[in-house]
Short mmCIF file of C-alpha atoms in Angstrom, two decimals:
data_model
loop_
_atom_site.label_atom_id
_atom_site.label_comp_id
_atom_site.label_asym_id
_atom_site.label_seq_id
_atom_site.Cartn_x
_atom_site.Cartn_y
_atom_site.Cartn_z
CA MET O 1 78.79 32.01 -111.85
CA PHE O 2 75.38 30.45 -112.34
CA SER O 3 74.13 28.46 -115.30
CA THR O 4 70.61 27.43 -116.09
CA TYR O 5 69.72 23.81 -116.50
CA SER O 6 66.07 22.79 -116.96
CA GLY O 7 65.04 26.13 -115.60
CA GLN O 8 66.96 25.68 -112.31
CA PRO O 9 70.03 27.73 -111.34
CA VAL O 10 73.11 25.54 -110.86
CA VAL O 11 76.25 26.63 -109.03
CA ASP O 12 79.29 25.94 -111.19
CA HIS O 13 81.90 26.12 -108.47
CA PRO O 14 82.50 24.08 -105.30
CA VAL O 15 80.33 24.98 -102.31
CA SER O 16 82.07 25.18 -98.95
CA VAL O 17 80.19 23.71 -96.05
CA PRO O 18 81.06 23.54 -92.36
CA ILE O 19 83.09 20.50 -91.43
CA GLU O 20 82.38 18.92 -88.07
CA HIS O 21 85.41 18.05 -85.98
CA ARG O 22 85.15 15.76 -82.99
CA PHE O 23 87.70 15.28 -80.25
CA ASP O 24 87.30 12.80 -77.43
CA PRO O 25 89.94 13.26 -74.68
CA TYR O 26 89.04 9.96 -73.04
CA VAL O 27 89.82 6.37 -73.95
CA ASP O 28 89.16 3.20 -72.00
CA ASN O 29 92.33 1.12 -71.83
CA GLY O 30 90.58 -1.80 -70.15
CA GLY O 31 91.86 -4.02 -67.38
CA THR O 32 90.49 -5.15 -64.06
CA LEU O 33 91.43 -4.35 -60.45
CA LEU O 34 90.38 -5.83 -57.14
CA SER O 35 90.99 -5.34 -53.47
CA ILE O 36 90.00 -7.35 -50.38
CA ALA O 37 90.46 -6.28 -46.76
CA GLY O 38 91.29 -8.84 -44.07
CA LYS O 39 91.59 -8.75 -40.32
CA ASP O 40 95.25 -7.65 -40.33
CA PHE O 41 96.04 -7.51 -44.01
CA CYS O 42 94.86 -6.13 -47.35
CA VAL O 43 95.22 -7.60 -50.87
CA VAL O 44 95.27 -5.35 -53.95
CA ALA O 45 95.42 -7.10 -57.34
CA ALA O 46 95.22 -6.03 -60.98
CA ASP O 47 96.06 -7.47 -64.39
CA THR O 48 98.69 -5.88 -66.61
CA ARG O 49 97.05 -5.85 -70.04
CA GLN O 50 96.61 -2.43 -71.70
CA SER O 51 94.33 -2.42 -74.71
CA GLU O 52 92.34 -0.09 -76.93
CA GLY O 53 89.43 -1.56 -78.82
CA TYR O 54 90.52 -4.89 -80.23
CA SER O 55 94.24 -4.03 -80.10
CA ILE O 56 96.63 -4.84 -77.26
CA ASN O 57 98.98 -1.92 -76.72
CA SER O 58 101.14 -3.72 -74.16
CA ARG O 59 101.02 -6.92 -72.14
CA TYR O 60 102.76 -5.47 -69.10
CA VAL O 61 101.53 -2.08 -67.82
CA PRO O 62 101.07 -2.26 -64.06
CA LYS O 63 97.87 -0.69 -62.71
CA SER O 64 98.86 -0.83 -59.02
CA VAL O 65 101.37 1.47 -57.36
CA LYS O 66 102.86 1.21 -53.87
CA LEU O 67 102.39 4.61 -52.16
CA SER O 68 103.84 3.65 -48.78
CA ASP O 69 104.53 0.60 -46.62
CA LYS O 70 100.84 0.53 -45.68
CA THR O 71 99.07 1.92 -48.73
CA VAL O 72 98.67 0.74 -52.33
CA ILE O 73 96.50 2.30 -55.04
CA SER O 74 95.11 0.59 -58.13
CA MET O 75 93.59 2.46 -61.08
CA GLY O 76 91.82 1.55 -64.29
CA GLY O 77 90.30 3.48 -67.14
CA CYS O 78 92.28 5.99 -69.25
CA TYR O 79 95.94 5.18 -68.70
CA ALA O 80 97.07 8.79 -69.28
CA ASP O 81 94.67 10.08 -66.59
CA CYS O 82 95.69 7.30 -64.19
CA LEU O 83 99.36 8.07 -64.67
CA THR O 84 98.87 11.80 -64.10
CA LEU O 85 96.73 11.24 -61.01
CA THR O 86 99.28 8.82 -59.56
CA LYS O 87 102.08 11.37 -59.98
CA ARG O 88 99.99 14.05 -58.25
CA ILE O 89 99.25 11.76 -55.33
CA GLN O 90 102.90 10.86 -54.90
CA GLN O 91 103.85 14.55 -55.09
CA ASN O 92 101.35 15.54 -52.41
CA MET O 93 102.47 12.70 -50.19
CA GLU O 94 106.08 13.85 -50.53
CA TRP O 95 105.10 17.42 -49.62
CA TYR O 96 103.20 16.10 -46.58
CA HIS O 97 106.28 14.13 -45.48
CA HIS O 98 108.49 17.22 -45.73
CA ALA O 99 105.98 19.41 -43.88
CA HIS O 100 105.08 17.00 -41.08
CA GLY O 101 108.00 14.60 -40.90
CA LYS O 102 105.83 11.49 -41.23
CA THR O 103 104.16 9.39 -43.86
CA MET O 104 100.49 9.88 -44.62
CA SER O 105 98.13 7.23 -43.18
CA THR O 106 95.86 5.22 -45.41
CA ALA O 107 92.81 7.13 -44.21
CA ALA O 108 94.54 10.46 -44.90
CA VAL O 109 95.47 9.40 -48.44
CA ALA O 110 91.87 8.29 -49.00
CA GLN O 111 90.53 11.67 -47.99
CA MET O 112 93.16 13.50 -50.04
CA LEU O 113 92.33 11.46 -53.17
CA SER O 114 88.65 12.28 -52.77
CA ILE O 115 89.43 16.00 -52.70
CA MET O 116 91.76 15.73 -55.70
CA LEU O 117 89.10 13.96 -57.79
CA TYR O 118 86.36 16.43 -56.74
CA GLN O 119 88.55 19.38 -57.71
CA LYS O 120 88.53 18.02 -61.27
CA ARG O 121 84.79 17.32 -61.33
CA PHE O 122 84.10 19.58 -64.37
CA PHE O 123 86.72 17.77 -66.44
CA PRO O 124 87.25 14.59 -64.39
CA PHE O 125 89.99 12.05 -64.51
CA TYR O 126 88.68 9.00 -66.36
CA SER O 127 89.89 6.68 -63.65
CA TRP O 128 88.36 4.03 -61.42
CA CYS O 129 90.35 4.05 -58.19
CA ILE O 130 90.63 1.47 -55.46
CA LEU O 131 92.84 2.31 -52.47
CA GLY O 132 93.92 -0.54 -50.18
CA GLY O 133 96.00 -0.63 -47.05
CA LEU O 134 96.04 -0.83 -43.26
CA ASP O 135 94.32 1.70 -41.00
CA GLU O 136 95.62 3.11 -37.72
CA GLU O 137 94.52 0.00 -35.87
CA GLY O 138 96.30 -2.32 -38.28
CA LYS O 139 93.11 -3.61 -39.87
CA GLY O 140 92.68 -3.98 -43.61
CA ALA O 141 90.92 -1.11 -45.37
CA VAL O 142 89.56 -0.77 -48.88
CA TYR O 143 88.36 2.61 -50.25
CA THR O 144 86.52 2.79 -53.55
CA TYR O 145 85.89 5.90 -55.69
CA ASP O 146 83.86 7.15 -58.56
CA PRO O 147 85.52 9.58 -61.05
CA VAL O 148 84.36 12.72 -59.16
CA GLY O 149 85.56 11.78 -55.68
CA SER O 150 82.65 10.08 -53.94
CA TYR O 151 84.11 7.26 -51.87
CA GLU O 152 83.36 4.71 -49.19
CA ARG O 153 85.16 2.08 -47.17
CA GLU O 154 84.25 -1.51 -48.02
CA ALA O 155 85.35 -5.05 -47.29
CA CYS O 156 86.04 -5.81 -50.98
CA ARG O 157 85.56 -4.22 -54.37
CA CYS O 158 86.28 -4.91 -58.01
CA ALA O 159 86.44 -2.35 -60.80
CA GLY O 160 87.27 -2.33 -64.48
CA SER O 161 86.19 -4.23 -67.57
CA ALA O 162 85.52 -7.56 -65.75
CA SER O 163 83.93 -6.09 -62.63
CA SER O 164 80.48 -7.35 -63.57
CA LEU O 165 81.92 -10.89 -63.62
CA ILE O 166 84.03 -10.75 -60.45
CA GLN O 167 81.96 -8.58 -58.09
CA PRO O 168 79.07 -11.06 -57.74
CA PHE O 169 81.63 -13.75 -56.90
CA LEU O 170 83.15 -11.52 -54.19
CA ASP O 171 79.72 -10.70 -52.80
CA ASN O 172 79.17 -14.43 -52.37
CA GLN O 173 82.61 -15.54 -51.14
CA ILE O 174 83.67 -12.48 -49.10
CA ASN O 175 80.49 -10.66 -48.08
CA PHE O 176 78.40 -13.84 -47.82
CA LYS O 177 75.38 -12.09 -49.32
CA ASN O 178 72.14 -14.08 -49.71
CA GLN O 179 73.56 -16.85 -47.56
CA GLU O 180 72.18 -18.24 -44.32
CA THR O 181 75.59 -19.40 -43.13
CA GLN O 182 77.30 -17.45 -40.40
CA ARG O 183 79.78 -14.88 -41.66
CA ARG O 184 83.39 -15.68 -40.99
CA THR O 185 86.76 -14.03 -41.56
CA HIS O 186 89.11 -15.32 -44.26
CA SER O 187 92.77 -16.06 -43.82
CA LEU O 188 95.35 -14.55 -46.15
CA GLU O 189 95.76 -17.84 -47.97
CA GLN O 190 92.03 -18.05 -48.63
CA VAL O 191 91.88 -14.45 -49.92
CA LEU O 192 94.80 -15.09 -52.26
CA ARG O 193 93.12 -18.20 -53.62
CA ILE O 194 89.85 -16.33 -54.17
CA THR O 195 91.74 -13.48 -55.91
CA LYS O 196 93.55 -15.84 -58.28
CA ASP O 197 90.39 -17.79 -59.03
CA SER O 198 88.53 -14.55 -59.78
CA PHE O 199 91.00 -13.40 -62.40
CA THR O 200 91.49 -16.85 -63.89
CA SER O 201 87.74 -17.07 -64.46
CA ALA O 202 87.40 -13.48 -65.73
CA THR O 203 90.02 -13.93 -68.43
CA GLU O 204 87.87 -16.68 -69.98
CA ARG O 205 85.11 -14.16 -70.72
CA ASP O 206 86.70 -10.69 -70.86
CA ILE O 207 89.12 -9.93 -73.71
CA TYR O 208 90.41 -6.77 -71.95
CA THR O 209 91.77 -8.71 -68.95
CA GLY O 210 94.77 -11.00 -69.19
CA ASP O 211 98.52 -11.54 -69.60
CA TYR O 212 99.77 -11.21 -66.00
CA LEU O 213 98.32 -10.71 -62.54
CA GLU O 214 100.12 -8.57 -59.94
CA ILE O 215 99.06 -9.05 -56.32
CA PHE O 216 100.12 -6.62 -53.58
CA VAL O 217 99.88 -8.15 -50.10
CA ILE O 218 99.94 -5.48 -47.38
CA THR O 219 100.72 -6.52 -43.83
CA ARG O 220 102.35 -4.90 -40.84
CA ASP O 221 105.68 -6.13 -42.17
CA GLY O 222 105.30 -4.13 -45.39
CA VAL O 223 104.19 -4.82 -48.96
CA GLU O 224 104.88 -8.06 -50.80
CA ILE O 225 104.35 -8.38 -54.58
CA GLN O 226 103.34 -11.63 -56.19
CA LYS O 227 102.95 -12.30 -59.93
CA MET O 228 100.98 -14.92 -61.81
CA ASP O 229 100.48 -15.69 -65.47
CA LEU O 230 97.05 -15.25 -67.03
CA LYS O 231 95.64 -16.05 -70.45
CA LYS O 232 97.45 -14.22 -73.24
CA ASP O 233 94.89 -14.65 -76.05
#
């Protein structure tokens, strides 16, 4: 079993050593999402590129889902987690409709989503959620979340791979931060132009954002979907 070489014992058979196995259940599939609340409308937008590292898995994977005539949710992060979470939200909303005979309000969906995310806090969904819609008074509402359910209502928010590029632009154009000019409300046309300009600029710098832009416009008349081409390289 052992042989002697220069006075040192040498093992003459293979030595088994522990092999380390790693498993990461999360993956970031990139993409960018944005939502802006208006006086009587809400705009939810997201690109459709799904990527992993330097590879593009698909050029058209929508990140936004219409939940009702007044509520739209947009998610980024791990696509598998986002898909699972979306199905659970739709299932709970269907149960609510059967139990109460009415559709959940945007505020009720926002609270329910917070609870669902917090329940998974020990193994959280890798998802960045933005919920947009109209509240009970018909005003635009945007709710933003972290992966474990903490949320707040804001006037506008961007999340995803290009959020660091777009959010400062929104703070300037929508929230009028660090400006001495009087704050004013934007029309739907102005918000749509800001949204399109935001994504057009972001695709020049962020390789994980591109291909197509889907814009959900939520008004009292329902949800309208608009599409626009983005850079595909």
